[in-house]
Amino acid sequence: MKLQLGYGKGTQEVAVPDQNLLGVLESNPVTLGLTGEAEVRRALAEPIGAPPLRQVVHPEEKVAIITSDITRPCPTAAILPPVLDELWEAGISPEDVTLVFALGGHRPHTEEERRRLAGKQAWGQIRCVDSDPADCVHLGTTRAGTPVDVTRVVARADRRICLGNIEYHYFAGYSGGGKAIMPGVSTRSAIQANHAMMVRQEARAGLLEGNPVREDIEEAAALCGVDYIVNVVLDEHKQVVRAVAGDSIQAHRAGCAFLDTLYGKEIPRQADIVLVSQGGAPKDLNLYQTQKALDNAKHAVRDGGVIILVGACQEGLGEDTFQRWIEEAAAPEDLVRRVREHFELGGHKAAAIALVLERASVYLVSEMPEDLVRRCFLTPFSSAQAALDQAFRQLGADATVLAMPYGGSTLPLLRPERG
């Protein structure tokens, strides 16, 4: 079977013998109803685990709406108008509402970025600010020892409404829910304490119960207090195809369950070889972005197998701290040891690659210089076909293959054999 894998603005073609191919993992066909802003209004009219938002807030209360920053695909401008309409219906005054962009460990926005994220209606009605890690209130400590230090405008609000999009997250299980609080509006030291647990086996995509990072996030959010969430699931074109609103746990779980129907891909067994791509530009602009597809692919490969990561990476590594960690490591285990001792945003993705390398070899098909690829502890190839041919030579002509053309979105789910 000939497969086309997105690669920059073009494709890589690779021929996989039919007898070796276990499957091609693409998004599942799902019957959709409303989309976009109309779907958000439906969710607010049908809240999960909570009364309607207009019954939760009261006149003269200070309301903080926490939403994602510019590094996330959350369509704040589409979610906000229905949320604000609920607040106005409850008698909340615009001057009592603040939209807070959750920066986590990222840079502050420009005014134009804040304006674009908020949307025309919200920008003209309410205060829109970035979270401030230098001005936080200490609210307690989680059982794992994570300090709950939350930006003041959120901590001192009477009501907190968290917006976000739900997608798979490679160590928090899923995005959305309480992640708007931790790491969204937390200090770097708090984020470091939480994210340092990423090295634990249970900290992985698609897992909620028993995931130490997710459980710590939700404990921190509970200490802060979250009165309501409005979360959305996006399709591959970033269109809202499902929204959930209400209780921060129950509504979030419903959104995660829908995501599984869309992007969760059941596989009969792990393959010897996994062919994976981010789907091309702009998602494979650099290795920092392409890593997401690699992390999903690790769930589809057997121990000792080969992952063939296809991504142009025209801009090389793509992030300064990520590059520094790579340059300073003599071996992959150095990166794992380093993230355990001192979590650092950017460096954590280098450690994530090293964790995959503990289980499988990784061939990288890219435009990066070969010596730089090897410096990342990966094996360089100029074409997917050449990489696959080498994988067969390494693992044998009968090696099984799974293909993931949109690896950043689809999550392989290994199910036990049914008796």
Coordinates of C-alpha atoms in Angstrom, one line a residue, residues 107-393:
R107 CA 6.0 35.2 27.3
P108 CA 3.5 38.1 27.8
H109 CA 1.2 39.1 24.9
T110 CA 1.3 42.3 23.0
E111 CA -1.8 44.4 23.2
E112 CA -2.7 43.4 19.6
E113 CA -2.4 39.7 20.5
R114 CA -4.7 40.2 23.5
R115 CA -7.2 42.1 21.4
R116 CA -7.2 39.3 18.7
L117 CA -7.6 36.5 21.3
A118 CA -10.4 38.2 23.1
G119 CA -12.4 39.2 20.1
K120 CA -14.0 42.5 19.2
Q121 CA -17.0 42.2 21.5
A122 CA -15.1 41.2 24.7
W123 CA -12.3 43.7 24.1
G124 CA -14.7 46.5 24.1
Q125 CA -16.6 45.4 27.1
I126 CA -14.3 43.9 29.8
R127 CA -10.8 44.2 31.1
C128 CA -8.3 41.9 29.4
V129 CA -5.0 41.1 31.1
D130 CA -2.2 38.6 31.2
S131 CA -1.6 36.5 34.3
D132 CA 1.3 37.8 36.4
P133 CA 3.6 35.2 38.0
A134 CA 5.2 38.0 40.0
D135 CA 2.0 39.0 41.7
C136 CA 0.5 35.8 43.1
V137 CA -1.4 34.7 46.2
H138 CA -0.3 31.5 48.1
L139 CA -3.4 29.3 48.6
G140 CA -1.9 26.2 50.0
T141 CA 0.1 23.1 49.0
T142 CA -1.0 19.9 47.3
R143 CA -0.4 16.5 48.7
A144 CA 2.4 16.1 46.2
G145 CA 4.1 19.2 47.5
T146 CA 3.1 21.6 44.7
P147 CA 2.6 25.2 45.9
V148 CA -0.7 26.7 44.9
D149 CA 0.4 30.2 44.0
V150 CA -2.2 31.8 41.8
T151 CA -2.1 35.2 40.0
R152 CA -3.8 37.8 42.3
V153 CA -6.7 38.8 40.0
V154 CA -7.8 35.2 39.8
A155 CA -7.2 34.3 43.4
R156 CA -9.1 37.3 44.7
A157 CA -12.1 36.9 42.4
D158 CA -15.5 35.9 43.8
R159 CA -16.1 33.6 40.8
R160 CA -13.7 31.8 38.5
I161 CA -14.7 30.5 35.1
C162 CA -12.1 28.4 33.1
L163 CA -12.2 28.2 29.3
G164 CA -10.0 25.9 27.3
N165 CA -9.8 23.3 24.5
I166 CA -9.6 19.6 25.2
E167 CA -6.9 17.6 23.4
Y168 CA -4.6 14.8 24.4
H169 CA -1.7 16.0 26.5
Y170 CA 1.4 13.8 26.6
F171 CA 1.8 13.8 30.4
A172 CA -1.3 15.5 31.9
G173 CA -3.6 13.0 30.0
Y174 CA -5.8 15.7 28.5
S175 CA -5.7 19.5 28.3
G176 CA -8.6 21.6 29.6
G177 CA -10.4 21.7 32.9
G178 CA -8.2 22.7 35.8
K179 CA -5.1 23.2 33.6
A180 CA -6.3 26.8 33.2
I181 CA -5.3 27.3 36.9
M182 CA -2.3 24.9 37.0
P183 CA -0.1 25.7 35.1
G184 CA -2.1 28.5 33.5
V185 CA -2.0 31.2 36.2
S186 CA 0.6 29.7 38.5
T187 CA 4.2 30.6 39.3
R188 CA 7.2 29.0 37.5
S189 CA 8.1 27.2 40.8
A190 CA 4.6 25.7 41.0
I191 CA 4.7 24.6 37.4
Q192 CA 8.1 23.0 37.9
A193 CA 6.9 21.0 40.9
N194 CA 3.8 19.8 39.0
H195 CA 5.5 19.1 35.7
A196 CA 8.5 17.3 37.2
M197 CA 6.1 14.3 37.7
M198 CA 6.0 13.9 33.9
V199 CA 8.7 11.2 34.2
R200 CA 6.3 8.8 36.0
Q201 CA 4.9 5.9 34.0
E202 CA 1.3 6.9 34.7
A203 CA 1.8 10.5 33.4
R204 CA 0.7 9.9 29.9
A205 CA -1.7 10.9 27.2
G206 CA -5.3 9.6 27.5
L207 CA -5.0 8.7 31.2
L208 CA -6.9 10.7 33.9
E209 CA -7.4 8.4 37.0
G210 CA -4.1 7.6 38.5
N211 CA -2.2 10.2 36.5
P212 CA -0.1 12.1 39.1
V213 CA 0.2 15.2 37.0
R214 CA -3.5 15.5 36.3
E215 CA -4.5 14.6 39.9
D216 CA -2.1 17.3 41.1
I217 CA -3.6 19.8 38.6
E218 CA -7.1 19.1 39.9
E219 CA -6.1 19.3 43.5
A220 CA -4.5 22.7 42.9
A221 CA -7.6 23.9 41.0
A222 CA -9.8 22.8 43.9
L223 CA -7.7 24.7 46.4
C224 CA -8.0 27.8 44.2
G225 CA -11.7 27.1 43.4
V226 CA -13.2 26.8 40.0
D227 CA -16.9 27.7 39.7
Y228 CA -17.5 26.7 36.1
I229 CA -15.7 25.5 33.0
V230 CA -16.5 26.0 29.3
N231 CA -14.3 23.6 27.2
V232 CA -14.4 22.8 23.5
V233 CA -13.1 20.0 21.3
L234 CA -11.7 21.1 17.9
D235 CA -11.5 19.2 14.6
E236 CA -8.3 19.1 12.5
H237 CA -9.4 22.5 11.0
K238 CA -9.6 24.1 14.5
Q239 CA -13.4 24.3 14.3
V240 CA -15.5 23.8 17.5
V241 CA -17.3 20.5 17.1
R242 CA -18.2 19.9 20.7
A243 CA -18.5 22.0 23.8
V244 CA -19.1 21.1 27.4
A245 CA -20.0 23.4 30.3
G246 CA -20.5 23.1 34.0
D247 CA -18.7 21.3 36.8
S248 CA -14.9 21.4 36.4
I249 CA -14.6 17.6 36.7
Q250 CA -17.8 16.2 35.3
A251 CA -18.0 18.5 32.3
H252 CA -14.3 18.0 31.6
R253 CA -14.7 14.2 31.7
A254 CA -17.6 14.4 29.2
G255 CA -15.4 16.4 26.9
C256 CA -12.5 13.9 27.2
A257 CA -14.9 11.0 26.4
F258 CA -16.0 12.8 23.3
L259 CA -12.4 13.4 22.3
D260 CA -11.8 9.7 22.6
T261 CA -14.6 8.9 20.1
L262 CA -13.0 11.3 17.6
Y263 CA -9.3 10.8 18.0
G264 CA -8.8 7.7 20.1
K265 CA -7.7 4.8 17.8
E266 CA -8.0 1.3 19.1
I267 CA -5.2 -1.0 17.9
P268 CA -5.0 -4.8 18.1
R269 CA -1.4 -4.8 19.2
Q270 CA 1.7 -2.7 19.2
A271 CA 3.7 -2.7 15.9
D272 CA 7.3 -3.4 15.2
I273 CA 7.5 -0.2 13.2
V274 CA 5.4 3.0 13.4
L275 CA 5.3 5.6 10.6
V276 CA 4.2 8.9 12.0
S277 CA 3.8 12.5 10.7
Q278 CA 2.4 15.7 12.2
G279 CA 0.5 16.1 8.9
G280 CA 2.9 18.7 7.4
A281 CA 3.2 22.5 7.7
P282 CA 2.9 24.3 9.9
K283 CA 2.8 21.6 12.5
D284 CA 6.2 20.2 11.5
L285 CA 8.0 23.5 11.3
N286 CA 10.6 22.4 13.9
L287 CA 11.4 19.4 16.1
Y288 CA 9.9 21.1 19.2
Q289 CA 6.5 21.0 17.5
T290 CA 7.0 17.7 15.8
Q291 CA 7.8 16.0 19.1
K292 CA 4.0 15.8 19.9
A293 CA 3.5 13.3 17.1
L294 CA 6.5 11.3 18.4
D295 CA 5.0 11.1 21.9
N296 CA 1.7 9.8 20.6
A297 CA 3.4 7.2 18.4
K298 CA 5.2 5.7 21.4
H299 CA 1.9 4.1 22.4
A300 CA 1.8 2.2 19.1
V301 CA 5.3 0.7 19.1
R302 CA 6.5 -2.4 20.9
D303 CA 9.5 -2.3 23.1
G304 CA 12.6 -2.5 20.9
G305 CA 10.8 -1.3 17.8
V306 CA 11.3 1.6 15.5
I307 CA 9.5 4.9 15.2
I308 CA 9.9 6.7 11.9
L309 CA 9.1 10.3 12.6
V310 CA 8.4 12.3 9.4
G311 CA 8.6 16.1 9.8
A312 CA 10.4 18.7 7.6
C313 CA 11.7 20.7 10.7
Q314 CA 12.7 23.5 8.3
E315 CA 13.5 25.7 11.3
G316 CA 15.6 23.1 13.1
L317 CA 15.1 22.5 16.8
G318 CA 12.8 25.5 17.3
E319 CA 13.2 26.6 21.0
D320 CA 16.2 27.9 22.9
T321 CA 16.0 25.9 26.1
F322 CA 15.2 22.8 24.2
Q323 CA 18.3 23.3 22.1
R324 CA 20.4 24.1 25.1
W325 CA 19.4 20.8 26.9
I326 CA 20.1 18.8 23.7
E327 CA 23.6 20.4 23.4
E328 CA 24.5 19.9 27.0
A329 CA 23.5 16.2 27.1
A330 CA 26.0 13.4 26.4
A331 CA 23.4 10.7 26.3
P332 CA 19.5 10.4 26.4
E333 CA 19.6 9.3 30.1
D334 CA 21.2 12.7 31.0
L335 CA 18.0 14.4 29.8
V336 CA 15.8 12.2 31.9
R337 CA 18.0 12.6 35.0
R338 CA 18.0 16.4 34.5
V339 CA 14.2 16.8 34.2
R340 CA 13.8 14.8 37.4
E341 CA 16.2 17.0 39.2
H342 CA 15.1 20.4 37.8
F343 CA 12.1 20.7 35.4
E344 CA 12.6 23.5 32.9
L345 CA 10.0 24.5 30.3
G346 CA 11.5 23.8 26.9
G347 CA 13.9 21.3 28.3
H348 CA 11.1 19.0 29.2
K349 CA 10.5 18.2 25.6
A350 CA 14.1 17.1 25.2
A351 CA 13.5 14.8 28.1
A352 CA 10.2 13.6 26.5
I353 CA 12.2 12.5 23.5
A354 CA 14.7 10.7 25.7
L355 CA 11.9 8.8 27.4
V356 CA 10.7 7.5 24.0
L357 CA 14.3 6.4 23.3
E358 CA 14.2 4.2 26.4
R359 CA 11.7 2.0 24.5
A360 CA 12.4 2.4 20.8
S361 CA 14.8 3.6 18.1
V362 CA 13.7 6.8 16.4
Y363 CA 14.5 7.6 12.8
L364 CA 13.9 11.2 11.8
V365 CA 13.0 12.1 8.2
S366 CA 13.7 15.8 8.0
E367 CA 15.6 18.7 6.4
M368 CA 17.8 19.1 9.5
P369 CA 21.5 18.6 9.1
E370 CA 22.4 15.0 9.8
D371 CA 24.9 15.9 12.5
L372 CA 22.2 17.9 14.3
V373 CA 19.8 15.0 14.1
R374 CA 22.4 12.7 15.6
R375 CA 23.1 15.3 18.3
C376 CA 19.4 14.8 19.3
F377 CA 20.1 11.0 19.6
L378 CA 18.0 10.3 16.5
T379 CA 18.9 8.5 13.3
P380 CA 18.7 10.8 10.2
F381 CA 17.1 9.9 6.9
S382 CA 16.2 12.0 3.8
S383 CA 13.1 9.9 2.8
A384 CA 10.5 7.9 4.6
Q385 CA 11.0 5.0 2.2
A386 CA 14.7 4.9 3.0
A387 CA 13.9 4.9 6.7
L388 CA 11.3 2.1 6.3
D389 CA 13.7 0.0 4.2
Q390 CA 16.3 0.3 7.0
A391 CA 13.7 -0.6 9.7
F392 CA 12.9 -3.8 7.8
R393 CA 16.6 -4.6 7.6

